[in-house]
XYZ file of C-alpha atoms in Angstrom:
708
model
C 0.106 0.094 0.043
C 1.385 3.441 -1.204
C 2.059 6.161 1.681
C -0.540 8.762 1.541
C -0.364 12.450 2.133
C -3.417 13.982 3.769
C -4.684 17.632 4.025
C -7.869 19.204 5.416
C -9.949 21.783 3.733
C -13.080 23.641 5.073
C -15.757 25.048 2.904
C -18.778 26.858 3.491
C -21.139 25.074 1.103
C -24.382 27.421 1.980
C -25.276 30.210 4.240
C -24.243 28.487 7.517
C -23.143 25.147 6.952
C -19.249 24.300 7.115
C -17.949 21.212 5.801
C -14.803 19.391 6.309
C -12.942 17.811 3.539
C -10.277 15.375 3.755
C -8.008 15.164 0.756
C -5.406 12.267 0.223
C -2.892 11.408 -2.512
C -0.313 8.702 -2.825
C 3.366 10.058 -2.313
C 5.012 7.830 -4.495
C 5.540 9.511 -7.960
C 3.199 8.410 -10.564
C 4.979 9.079 -13.808
C 3.174 7.983 -17.157
C 5.434 7.747 -20.066
C 4.221 7.130 -23.626
C 6.078 5.983 -26.698
C 5.563 9.211 -28.875
C 3.813 11.560 -26.321
C 4.473 14.024 -23.405
C 5.498 12.106 -20.214
C 3.229 13.410 -17.010
C 3.089 13.153 -13.510
C -0.457 12.060 -12.492
C -1.671 13.084 -9.164
C -4.995 11.245 -7.905
C -6.414 13.093 -5.070
C -9.429 11.505 -3.221
C -11.817 13.874 -1.211
C -14.116 12.723 1.611
C -16.613 14.954 3.499
C -16.221 14.637 7.066
C -18.614 17.369 8.267
C -18.061 16.161 12.214
C -14.570 17.514 12.571
C -13.692 20.767 14.271
C -12.518 23.938 12.125
C -10.153 26.882 12.491
C -11.347 29.612 14.904
C -11.328 32.267 12.054
C -13.627 30.155 9.779
C -16.563 32.186 10.505
C -15.576 34.851 8.023
C -16.009 32.450 5.109
C -18.410 33.593 2.280
C -20.465 30.827 0.692
C -18.104 29.099 -1.717
C -15.089 29.885 -0.127
C -12.570 27.040 0.587
C -9.804 27.545 3.070
C -6.651 25.518 4.031
C -4.763 25.714 7.372
C -0.891 24.911 7.141
C 1.752 26.007 9.773
C -0.650 27.978 11.747
C -1.758 30.150 8.637
C -5.301 30.031 7.434
C -6.055 31.230 3.814
C -8.648 31.150 1.314
C -7.760 29.357 -1.784
C -8.270 31.880 -4.543
C -7.511 31.952 -8.281
C -4.009 33.519 -7.326
C -3.100 30.669 -5.149
C -4.394 27.953 -7.124
C -3.252 29.284 -10.586
C -6.816 30.049 -12.288
C -10.317 30.889 -11.826
C -11.093 27.541 -13.421
C -9.178 25.441 -10.792
C -11.168 27.505 -8.091
C -14.403 26.529 -9.780
C -13.459 23.132 -10.225
C -12.461 22.505 -6.544
C -15.825 24.038 -5.457
C -17.496 21.681 -7.727
C -15.671 18.536 -6.435
C -16.268 19.655 -2.847
C -20.087 20.064 -3.612
C -20.179 16.675 -5.122
C -18.226 15.337 -2.216
C -20.591 16.771 0.426
C -23.518 15.173 -1.438
C -21.930 11.756 -1.843
C -23.211 8.954 0.277
C -20.624 7.898 2.904
C -18.062 6.474 2.640
C -17.364 7.128 -1.124
C -14.954 9.881 -2.160
C -14.598 11.890 -5.207
C -11.658 11.252 -7.346
C -9.479 13.797 -9.036
C -6.669 13.533 -11.374
C -4.398 16.351 -12.018
C -2.011 16.210 -14.841
C 1.401 17.686 -14.635
C 3.575 17.709 -17.913
C 7.333 16.341 -17.129
C 8.842 17.936 -20.242
C 10.031 21.459 -20.325
C 8.415 23.581 -23.128
C 5.275 25.270 -24.215
C 1.793 23.774 -24.348
C 0.747 23.457 -27.905
C -3.151 23.875 -26.843
C -4.295 24.868 -23.601
C -7.478 22.992 -23.448
C -5.625 19.796 -24.552
C -6.513 17.597 -21.324
C -10.212 18.668 -21.464
C -10.428 18.353 -25.425
C -8.728 14.751 -25.483
C -11.005 13.579 -22.724
C -14.436 14.573 -24.153
C -16.909 11.668 -23.712
C -14.342 9.455 -22.211
C -16.168 6.647 -20.097
C -14.619 7.349 -16.912
C -14.763 11.266 -17.063
C -17.555 13.244 -15.232
C -15.577 16.666 -16.091
C -12.350 17.767 -17.390
C -11.072 21.483 -17.064
C -7.975 23.171 -18.495
C -5.723 24.734 -16.070
C -3.292 26.167 -18.429
C -3.218 29.638 -20.062
C -2.657 29.643 -24.042
C 1.057 29.047 -24.743
C 1.898 28.556 -21.049
C 5.666 27.378 -20.595
C 6.183 24.599 -18.103
C 9.375 23.599 -16.215
C 8.852 19.960 -16.770
C 9.911 19.091 -13.248
C 8.013 16.673 -11.144
C 6.663 17.691 -7.584
C 7.797 15.874 -4.619
C 4.440 14.728 -3.353
C 5.551 14.349 0.379
C 5.730 18.205 0.815
C 3.737 19.582 -1.946
C 0.620 21.443 -1.186
C -2.638 20.923 -3.098
C -2.376 24.745 -4.279
C 1.212 23.682 -5.755
C -0.203 20.562 -7.506
C -2.959 22.563 -8.820
C -0.464 25.347 -10.320
C 1.776 22.717 -11.905
C -0.936 20.917 -13.720
C -2.210 21.625 -17.313
C -5.640 20.019 -16.406
C -7.949 18.574 -13.657
C -10.201 15.631 -14.411
C -13.274 14.700 -12.094
C -14.051 11.012 -12.455
C -17.393 9.616 -12.587
C -18.577 8.125 -9.413
C -18.811 4.506 -10.908
C -15.323 4.782 -12.600
C -13.095 3.582 -9.511
C -15.225 0.355 -9.161
C -14.188 -1.896 -6.315
C -11.100 -0.087 -5.807
C -12.221 1.799 -2.911
C -13.146 -0.207 0.510
C -15.743 1.015 2.956
C -13.112 2.916 4.890
C -10.417 5.473 3.879
C -7.703 3.069 3.932
C -7.518 3.338 0.198
C -4.742 2.143 -2.200
C -4.635 5.233 -3.907
C -4.441 4.256 -7.628
C -6.953 4.063 -10.501
C -8.503 0.995 -12.129
C -6.513 -0.394 -15.173
C -9.154 0.282 -17.526
C -8.992 3.910 -16.729
C -5.044 4.211 -16.745
C -5.020 2.333 -20.176
C -7.825 4.665 -21.753
C -5.775 7.913 -20.272
C -2.674 6.607 -21.983
C -4.469 5.931 -25.238
C -5.723 9.586 -25.413
C -2.339 11.196 -24.595
C 0.131 9.346 -26.706
C 0.798 12.693 -28.590
C 3.434 15.400 -27.968
C 1.280 18.169 -26.353
C 4.407 20.009 -24.987
C 6.899 21.687 -27.456
C 10.420 22.176 -26.712
C 10.495 24.745 -29.362
C 9.197 28.373 -28.213
C 5.637 29.058 -29.729
C 5.050 32.487 -30.636
C 1.489 34.079 -30.658
C 0.079 34.083 -34.177
C -2.437 36.736 -35.631
C -4.805 35.217 -38.566
C -7.352 37.463 -40.520
C -10.544 35.341 -40.889
C -12.781 36.498 -43.695
C -16.587 35.781 -43.120
C -18.522 34.224 -40.520
C -21.022 31.246 -40.124
C -24.490 32.053 -41.390
C -25.740 30.862 -37.811
C -25.102 32.481 -34.686
C -23.586 30.203 -31.821
C -27.418 29.597 -30.653
C -28.016 28.271 -34.246
C -24.890 25.780 -34.134
C -22.696 28.073 -36.289
C -19.160 27.080 -36.727
C -17.637 30.470 -35.766
C -17.928 29.523 -32.098
C -15.855 26.348 -32.680
C -13.184 28.519 -34.690
C -13.024 30.921 -31.752
C -12.557 28.608 -28.990
C -9.833 27.009 -30.765
C -8.144 30.131 -31.546
C -7.973 31.056 -27.866
C -6.782 27.612 -26.870
C -4.143 27.935 -29.538
C -2.751 31.528 -28.976
C -4.101 32.719 -32.204
C -5.550 36.342 -32.477
C -8.193 36.676 -34.866
C -9.126 39.732 -37.037
C -12.368 39.165 -38.635
C -13.571 40.712 -41.817
C -17.332 40.242 -41.776
C -20.699 41.979 -42.856
C -21.478 45.451 -41.407
C -24.970 44.120 -40.452
C -23.849 40.329 -39.528
C -24.469 38.906 -35.893
C -20.927 39.356 -34.810
C -21.159 43.103 -35.290
C -24.761 43.036 -33.693
C -24.191 40.905 -30.746
C -21.741 40.870 -27.555
C -19.052 39.162 -29.059
C -16.117 41.765 -28.886
C -13.924 39.193 -26.990
C -13.824 36.804 -29.951
C -11.673 39.008 -32.068
C -8.777 41.454 -31.753
C -10.600 43.572 -34.633
C -13.716 43.444 -36.571
C -13.209 44.861 -39.843
C -16.508 45.536 -41.693
C -16.664 44.859 -45.445
C -19.248 46.797 -47.535
C -22.474 45.044 -48.853
C -21.129 45.782 -52.206
C -18.022 43.609 -51.662
C -20.149 40.599 -50.401
C -22.240 41.052 -53.660
C -19.181 40.462 -55.740
C -16.369 39.423 -53.533
C -12.845 40.190 -54.861
C -9.181 39.990 -53.819
C -8.783 43.984 -54.350
C -11.232 44.443 -51.332
C -9.433 42.048 -49.084
C -5.946 43.376 -49.934
C -7.164 46.919 -49.157
C -8.603 46.034 -45.826
C -5.847 44.019 -44.660
C -3.298 46.865 -45.761
C -5.366 49.428 -43.864
C -5.319 47.464 -40.842
C -1.517 46.961 -40.878
C -1.197 50.837 -41.510
C -3.278 51.703 -38.592
C -1.557 49.034 -36.416
C 2.257 49.212 -36.813
C 4.103 46.396 -35.504
C 1.167 43.922 -35.579
C 2.327 41.057 -37.684
C -0.314 39.204 -39.895
C 0.509 35.579 -40.238
C -2.231 34.163 -42.002
C -5.527 34.933 -44.167
C -8.145 32.350 -44.332
C -11.935 31.796 -44.995
C -14.240 28.765 -44.318
C -16.782 30.338 -46.693
C -16.549 28.558 -49.957
C -17.933 31.322 -52.167
C -14.936 33.448 -51.043
C -12.053 30.973 -51.176
C -11.006 31.923 -54.737
C -10.324 35.617 -54.019
C -9.035 34.775 -50.588
C -6.316 32.784 -52.119
C -5.464 35.508 -54.574
C -5.467 37.931 -51.868
C -3.112 35.894 -49.528
C -0.866 35.396 -52.803
C -0.603 39.200 -53.208
C -0.007 39.810 -49.437
C 2.923 37.162 -49.325
C 0.708 35.039 -46.816
C 0.429 31.040 -46.962
C -2.252 29.930 -49.280
C -3.343 27.122 -51.550
C -3.453 27.177 -55.337
C -6.325 29.424 -56.630
C -6.661 26.917 -59.421
C -7.426 24.239 -56.806
C -10.299 26.317 -55.192
C -11.652 27.190 -58.614
C -12.071 23.500 -59.371
C -13.323 22.262 -55.956
C -15.801 24.647 -55.038
C -17.444 24.681 -58.508
C -19.478 21.666 -58.868
C -19.621 21.545 -62.523
C -15.600 21.905 -62.834
C -15.231 19.157 -60.154
C -17.527 16.762 -62.367
C -15.664 17.517 -65.206
C -12.420 16.968 -63.579
C -13.664 13.476 -62.248
C -14.581 12.590 -65.923
C -17.941 12.175 -64.752
C -21.094 13.137 -67.169
C -21.894 16.677 -65.930
C -23.483 19.277 -67.859
C -24.833 22.879 -67.422
C -28.375 23.458 -68.307
C -31.040 26.283 -68.131
C -34.247 24.442 -69.205
C -35.928 20.895 -69.129
C -35.590 20.511 -73.025
C -31.590 20.930 -72.752
C -31.611 17.859 -70.170
C -33.800 15.726 -72.312
C -31.769 16.371 -75.393
C -28.734 15.183 -73.388
C -30.389 12.250 -72.248
C -31.389 10.995 -75.686
C -27.886 11.077 -76.928
C -26.373 7.806 -75.659
C -22.744 9.209 -75.817
C -23.512 11.548 -72.885
C -24.101 8.647 -70.507
C -26.965 10.534 -68.719
C -30.037 8.676 -67.556
C -32.980 8.901 -65.022
C -32.550 9.146 -62.123
C -30.824 12.562 -62.301
C -29.486 15.045 -59.700
C -30.039 18.650 -60.612
C -28.219 21.192 -58.261
C -26.619 24.567 -58.231
C -22.894 24.835 -59.283
C -22.308 26.662 -55.895
C -24.285 26.176 -52.947
C -24.034 24.663 -49.479
C -25.977 22.530 -47.047
C -27.471 20.518 -50.066
C -29.945 23.363 -50.661
C -31.606 23.239 -54.032
C -30.420 19.770 -54.689
C -33.017 17.639 -56.040
C -33.357 13.826 -57.322
C -35.411 13.704 -60.679
C -36.913 10.455 -61.641
C -38.783 11.616 -64.804
C -39.017 14.492 -67.264
C -42.178 16.039 -65.678
C -40.036 16.891 -62.395
C -37.205 18.657 -64.353
C -38.676 22.418 -64.657
C -39.241 22.448 -60.754
C -35.923 20.911 -60.042
C -34.073 23.383 -62.325
C -35.927 26.463 -60.783
C -35.393 25.200 -57.276
C -31.295 25.009 -57.939
C -31.636 28.439 -59.699
C -33.256 29.820 -56.486
C -30.781 28.309 -54.064
C -27.605 28.612 -55.833
C -24.988 31.374 -55.500
C -24.898 33.606 -58.635
C -21.634 33.467 -60.609
C -21.036 35.184 -63.784
C -19.177 32.265 -65.266
C -22.507 30.018 -65.113
C -25.001 32.683 -65.389
C -28.602 31.307 -64.806
C -27.109 27.616 -65.628
C -27.608 24.709 -63.177
C -25.712 21.450 -63.016
C -27.267 18.199 -64.090
C -25.408 14.779 -63.479
C -26.233 11.082 -62.826
C -27.548 9.834 -59.595
C -25.392 7.200 -57.777
C -27.234 4.545 -55.994
C -24.774 3.367 -53.784
C -24.216 3.981 -49.857
C -23.116 7.599 -49.146
C -20.182 8.479 -46.824
C -18.368 11.747 -45.729
C -14.647 11.424 -45.848
C -12.630 13.842 -43.822
C -9.059 13.871 -44.851
C -6.418 16.420 -43.470
C -3.301 17.087 -45.631
C -0.072 18.542 -44.451
C 2.649 19.342 -47.118
C 0.799 17.111 -49.338
C 0.479 13.941 -47.293
C -2.370 12.703 -45.400
C -1.794 12.900 -41.790
C -5.482 11.819 -40.596
C -8.742 10.620 -42.215
C -11.835 9.258 -41.135
C -14.996 7.738 -42.876
C -18.562 7.900 -41.499
C -21.840 6.496 -43.133
C -24.254 9.241 -44.134
C -27.346 7.548 -43.780
C -30.279 7.606 -46.524
C -32.110 10.775 -47.089
C -35.564 11.512 -48.404
C -34.302 11.661 -51.838
C -32.714 8.117 -51.539
C -36.136 6.631 -51.084
C -38.493 5.019 -53.899
C -42.252 4.923 -53.897
C -42.412 2.026 -51.605
C -40.174 3.280 -49.002
C -37.192 1.310 -49.896
C -33.660 2.018 -50.788
C -33.594 2.626 -54.688
C -31.988 -0.603 -55.173
C -30.817 -2.317 -52.311
C -32.505 -2.693 -49.216
C -35.607 -1.756 -47.107
C -35.520 1.507 -45.347
C -37.076 2.409 -41.961
C -39.516 5.224 -43.131
C -42.155 4.671 -45.797
C -43.243 7.092 -48.235
C -46.400 6.185 -50.132
C -45.441 8.826 -52.906
C -42.162 10.616 -53.486
C -43.298 14.065 -53.127
C -41.072 17.128 -54.386
C -40.211 17.980 -50.895
C -38.878 14.405 -50.343
C -37.129 14.222 -53.801
C -35.368 17.596 -52.927
C -34.167 16.528 -49.402
C -30.564 15.561 -49.223
C -30.226 16.941 -45.933
C -28.532 14.634 -43.378
C -30.649 12.197 -40.950
C -28.220 10.056 -39.109
C -24.330 10.029 -39.335
C -22.831 7.255 -38.023
C -19.027 7.058 -36.790
C -16.844 5.000 -37.975
C -18.092 3.418 -41.274
C -19.341 -0.066 -41.372
C -18.310 -0.600 -44.957
C -15.926 -3.468 -45.678
C -12.390 -2.810 -45.486
C -11.675 -2.857 -49.255
C -14.287 -0.308 -50.014
C -12.862 1.950 -47.387
C -9.477 1.489 -48.642
C -10.996 2.304 -52.183
C -12.713 5.412 -50.871
C -9.297 6.957 -49.228
C -7.553 6.320 -52.332
C -10.085 7.876 -54.462
C -10.340 11.022 -52.159
C -6.667 11.239 -51.747
C -6.190 11.247 -55.508
C -8.741 13.556 -56.242
C -7.457 16.034 -53.514
C -3.778 15.819 -54.850
C -4.946 16.028 -58.317
C -6.803 19.222 -57.607
C -3.676 20.584 -56.291
C -4.125 20.999 -52.689
C -1.074 20.649 -50.179
C -2.464 21.724 -46.969
C -5.976 21.817 -45.263
C -8.930 19.961 -43.929
C -10.956 18.390 -46.785
C -14.553 17.647 -46.140
C -15.494 15.208 -49.082
C -18.925 13.576 -49.951
C -18.689 10.389 -51.672
C -20.689 7.357 -52.442
C -19.702 3.607 -53.496
C -21.478 2.439 -56.456
C -22.094 -1.422 -56.440
C -21.094 -1.594 -52.750
C -21.418 -5.077 -51.155
C -23.217 -3.585 -48.414
C -26.677 -1.733 -48.442
C -29.038 -0.264 -46.066
C -31.640 -2.884 -44.639
C -33.774 -3.169 -41.718
C -33.369 -5.999 -39.069
C -35.446 -5.993 -35.815
C -36.631 -2.655 -36.766
C -33.073 -1.094 -36.958
C -31.686 0.190 -40.177
C -28.106 -0.223 -40.913
C -25.575 -1.005 -43.431
C -25.422 -4.917 -43.984
C -24.248 -7.361 -46.533
C -26.220 -7.600 -49.670
C -27.546 -10.868 -50.488
C -25.339 -12.792 -53.110
C -27.041 -13.739 -56.392
C -24.662 -16.314 -56.994
C -23.379 -14.924 -60.298
C -19.641 -14.124 -60.667
C -18.816 -10.248 -60.122
C -17.841 -8.605 -63.261
C -15.353 -5.756 -63.304
C -18.525 -3.555 -64.215
C -20.291 -4.625 -61.081
C -17.139 -4.248 -58.863
C -17.502 -1.573 -55.979
C -16.518 1.819 -57.431
C -16.124 5.332 -55.456
C -17.854 8.382 -56.645
C -16.260 11.588 -55.257
C -19.182 13.989 -55.354
C -18.336 17.163 -53.779
C -15.053 18.506 -52.256
C -15.255 21.218 -49.702
C -11.906 22.768 -48.590
C -13.027 23.071 -45.011
C -14.016 21.230 -42.082
C -17.625 19.610 -41.981
C -20.217 22.426 -41.451
C -22.288 23.021 -38.401
C -22.211 20.630 -35.358
C -20.914 17.644 -37.750
C -17.493 18.997 -37.172
C -17.658 18.223 -33.261
C -18.252 14.569 -33.478
C -14.844 13.508 -34.861
C -13.357 15.359 -31.521
C -15.347 12.923 -29.407
C -14.626 10.026 -31.410
C -11.048 10.453 -32.431
C -9.720 13.431 -30.536
C -9.234 15.563 -33.643
C -10.242 19.120 -33.767
C -10.574 20.189 -37.489
C -11.236 23.789 -36.712
C -8.034 24.020 -34.741
C -5.953 22.328 -37.425
C -7.517 24.615 -40.122
C -6.381 27.637 -37.941
C -2.922 26.247 -37.398
C -2.444 25.620 -41.173
C -3.743 29.077 -41.962
C -0.859 30.642 -40.030
C 1.738 27.844 -41.565
C 2.035 26.086 -37.951
C 2.608 22.854 -39.426
C 4.424 21.412 -36.416
C 1.636 21.793 -34.132
C -1.120 20.798 -36.654
C 0.772 17.413 -37.175
C 1.207 16.929 -33.393
C -2.607 17.412 -33.112
C -3.632 15.248 -35.991
C -2.641 12.147 -33.756
C -5.849 10.154 -33.030
C -6.394 7.959 -29.882
C -4.319 5.027 -30.073
C -7.340 2.765 -29.641
C -8.951 4.261 -32.856
C -12.459 5.202 -32.533
C -13.374 5.386 -28.707
C -17.030 4.746 -29.323
C -19.884 4.140 -31.786
C -21.379 7.308 -32.221
C -24.629 8.402 -34.203
C -25.034 12.054 -34.899
C -28.996 12.312 -35.059
C -29.996 15.599 -36.742
C -33.785 16.507 -36.590
C -35.064 18.278 -39.669
C -37.831 20.928 -39.645
C -40.613 19.359 -41.361
C -44.172 21.015 -41.613
C -47.135 21.565 -43.653
C -46.815 24.222 -46.260
C -49.838 25.869 -45.266
C -48.398 26.584 -41.700
C -46.799 29.965 -40.948
C -43.453 28.342 -40.118
C -43.290 29.529 -36.600
C -41.336 27.274 -34.252
C -43.793 26.726 -31.374
C -41.808 24.567 -28.920
C -39.245 25.340 -26.222
C -36.115 23.249 -25.909
C -36.994 19.866 -27.534
C -33.748 18.203 -26.294
C -34.475 19.248 -22.747
C -38.088 18.065 -22.767
C -37.098 14.557 -24.325
C -34.740 14.139 -21.376
C -37.385 15.176 -18.790
C -39.346 12.267 -20.136
C -36.416 9.670 -20.626
C -33.770 10.707 -18.208
C -31.957 7.341 -18.810
C -31.069 8.663 -22.227
C -28.447 11.114 -20.745
C -25.969 8.518 -20.113
C -25.873 7.886 -23.793
C -25.377 11.424 -25.008
C -22.380 13.377 -25.892
C -23.045 16.794 -27.246
C -26.522 17.838 -28.079
C -28.438 20.979 -28.617
C -31.861 22.542 -29.515
C -31.132 25.057 -32.483
C -34.557 26.869 -32.608
C -36.276 29.208 -30.074
C -39.895 29.333 -29.444
C -41.438 32.342 -32.047
C -38.505 31.712 -34.576
C -39.804 31.920 -38.330
C -38.132 29.372 -40.479
C -38.594 28.516 -44.245
C -40.436 25.650 -45.684
C -37.796 22.870 -47.238
C -39.585 23.453 -50.508
C -38.331 27.146 -50.658
C -34.836 25.558 -51.011
C -33.604 26.340 -47.564
C -32.955 23.598 -45.084
C -33.551 24.028 -41.255
C -32.445 21.557 -38.384
C -34.474 21.677 -35.055
C -32.055 19.885 -32.979
C -29.134 17.314 -32.927
C -28.010 14.728 -30.534
C -24.991 12.687 -30.357
C -25.687 9.162 -29.174
C -22.872 7.155 -27.938
C -22.357 3.456 -27.276
C -19.020 1.794 -26.204
C -20.758 -1.660 -26.691
C -21.883 -1.944 -30.136
C -23.136 -0.024 -33.238
C -26.420 -1.749 -32.785
C -26.866 -0.312 -29.396
C -26.021 3.240 -30.721
C -28.732 2.838 -33.496
C -31.159 1.425 -31.316
C -30.851 4.383 -29.132
C -30.604 6.831 -32.078
C -33.905 5.446 -33.417
C -35.587 6.159 -29.818
C -34.300 9.707 -29.982
C -35.792 10.259 -33.355
C -39.069 8.539 -32.642
C -39.738 10.320 -29.404
C -38.445 13.945 -29.991
C -41.506 16.516 -30.048
C -41.836 19.732 -31.605
C -44.683 21.931 -33.123
C -44.456 24.360 -35.891
C -47.608 26.586 -36.238
């Protein structure tokens, strides 16, 4: 049994009640070393509430929430200055509150993580980010400040105070009550160690070099454009902001004069907000950006600009040109020109893709066999986002409406005028392939299954070719044909290994062929003639092996990847956050680092958990669907909170979730070409994909909302 150090804390948990907390930790040094990661000293502190003990004479002056420690006849309140940060004070208060409420004799267990390598932390919230949704973690908080420098020396746990341990730590972890299992006895004669399963999971998450021996200076990035949605609507700008703070990157944002950033209380998100006039947004040009950046530099002498970036596809071409003229890191303009124009990408892929302006042109193309164009077809804008204006067309009578929907939804560009894109529909399973390049090499990639949308269903409620789908549609309405909005995204993919390898090779070849060297690439793809299809078993739809016909497979019928869209940015909205939970990778943080050419930190943060995916996760997206006769007024409160009130047992299976609409908010009908999500929920299972899908089905079936 390890020797234990014990100290006493006193806390006023309410107006009159004072609680004594017995805190203990093993005095032997617990050093965890990793083959490729930063070694750490892990200090596990166990706290018991002991309200019967006496307390110092001067405790009566304590305010509610205050915590004091008495040592060497000195009594002091543990403030942010003493513990190292306000985060540390809040964390300790929460732990004491839980310990006070805990049934005797169970303790609250805390792990404090001290880096044993001298240097600069590469991301201040690395501890909390890598432990998101870990099975044993109740809460993890960062204790480091951005770009904090650590000495790398271990503490002597025989003499170190609790305050010294907090100040030396990069992060603090509160364990779930059940995570300790049988390690604890009925008394405080505790061995002072965590269960092997907890230790192995911790090691799997931190086999990365998160302390840099090379000094890291602060960087400054000019970010052009913000998300369409504000933070409450799930917009991505909040994720970029949080990552920038943790990475020590100052943002100078160029945005609309009347945008939500300028209208709201977001001044702490940026160093400067430079409004671009409405005329520039109507016709984005490199000249306007160069003028704004040069003006900022002239007014702020000595402030170096390290990068210029945008995550708005319509702006990527002019931003690339402007970065080149300003001497800042950038990708080839020609790569963006081909990737962000869906017609150019289709031609680059040597796929039958045509620009049309009316139905007769499409029918003429279909009649000519050399065009390899046949029903069903896809009609969509050349420039667009969020699958808006994308329609599956099964017959000629549907063409005119589909063309008009694409024209209304698309972003007008002079090179295509009022033309829209028409191409063949691929019937295979759809996936999202997220791939990250640094200096032309793939440092990380992952594939998730993008479950069938309304447009993937035929008249009888089945997958067009290969399997029964859970939702029955008696007639394929225009709204369903136009619906390519996500329903469920499941991580990781269940496709067979050879098809996953073929998808990775196809996506890598496409990205490299387009000319990209660096960046996060969000790619939508399908696998034609897949050996798997969506089928229902016991009421749960999933990818399952197709029934073999007994005929030998010809080369023509072999599984073939289709790269449908290449988006040179992280996944949109909340879909960008799920890989952080599943693999420990933050696409926004990596994108910002590549924007300022900090490739060393990007490479370090692209190392996934050594165990691979830590869970089966279903990102459930609830789309706003309602009768066109309605006003389109959302008439519910928080639908996620309401669901959990009815089914509180679901909470233990949920990661990040949120309601994206407010009561009284007006939303467009899907037939107008605009897609709206009501809510999203990440459903997690560490047992099986089947369990995750069963819970996800219950979430979708039971969530309630009203639109009047």
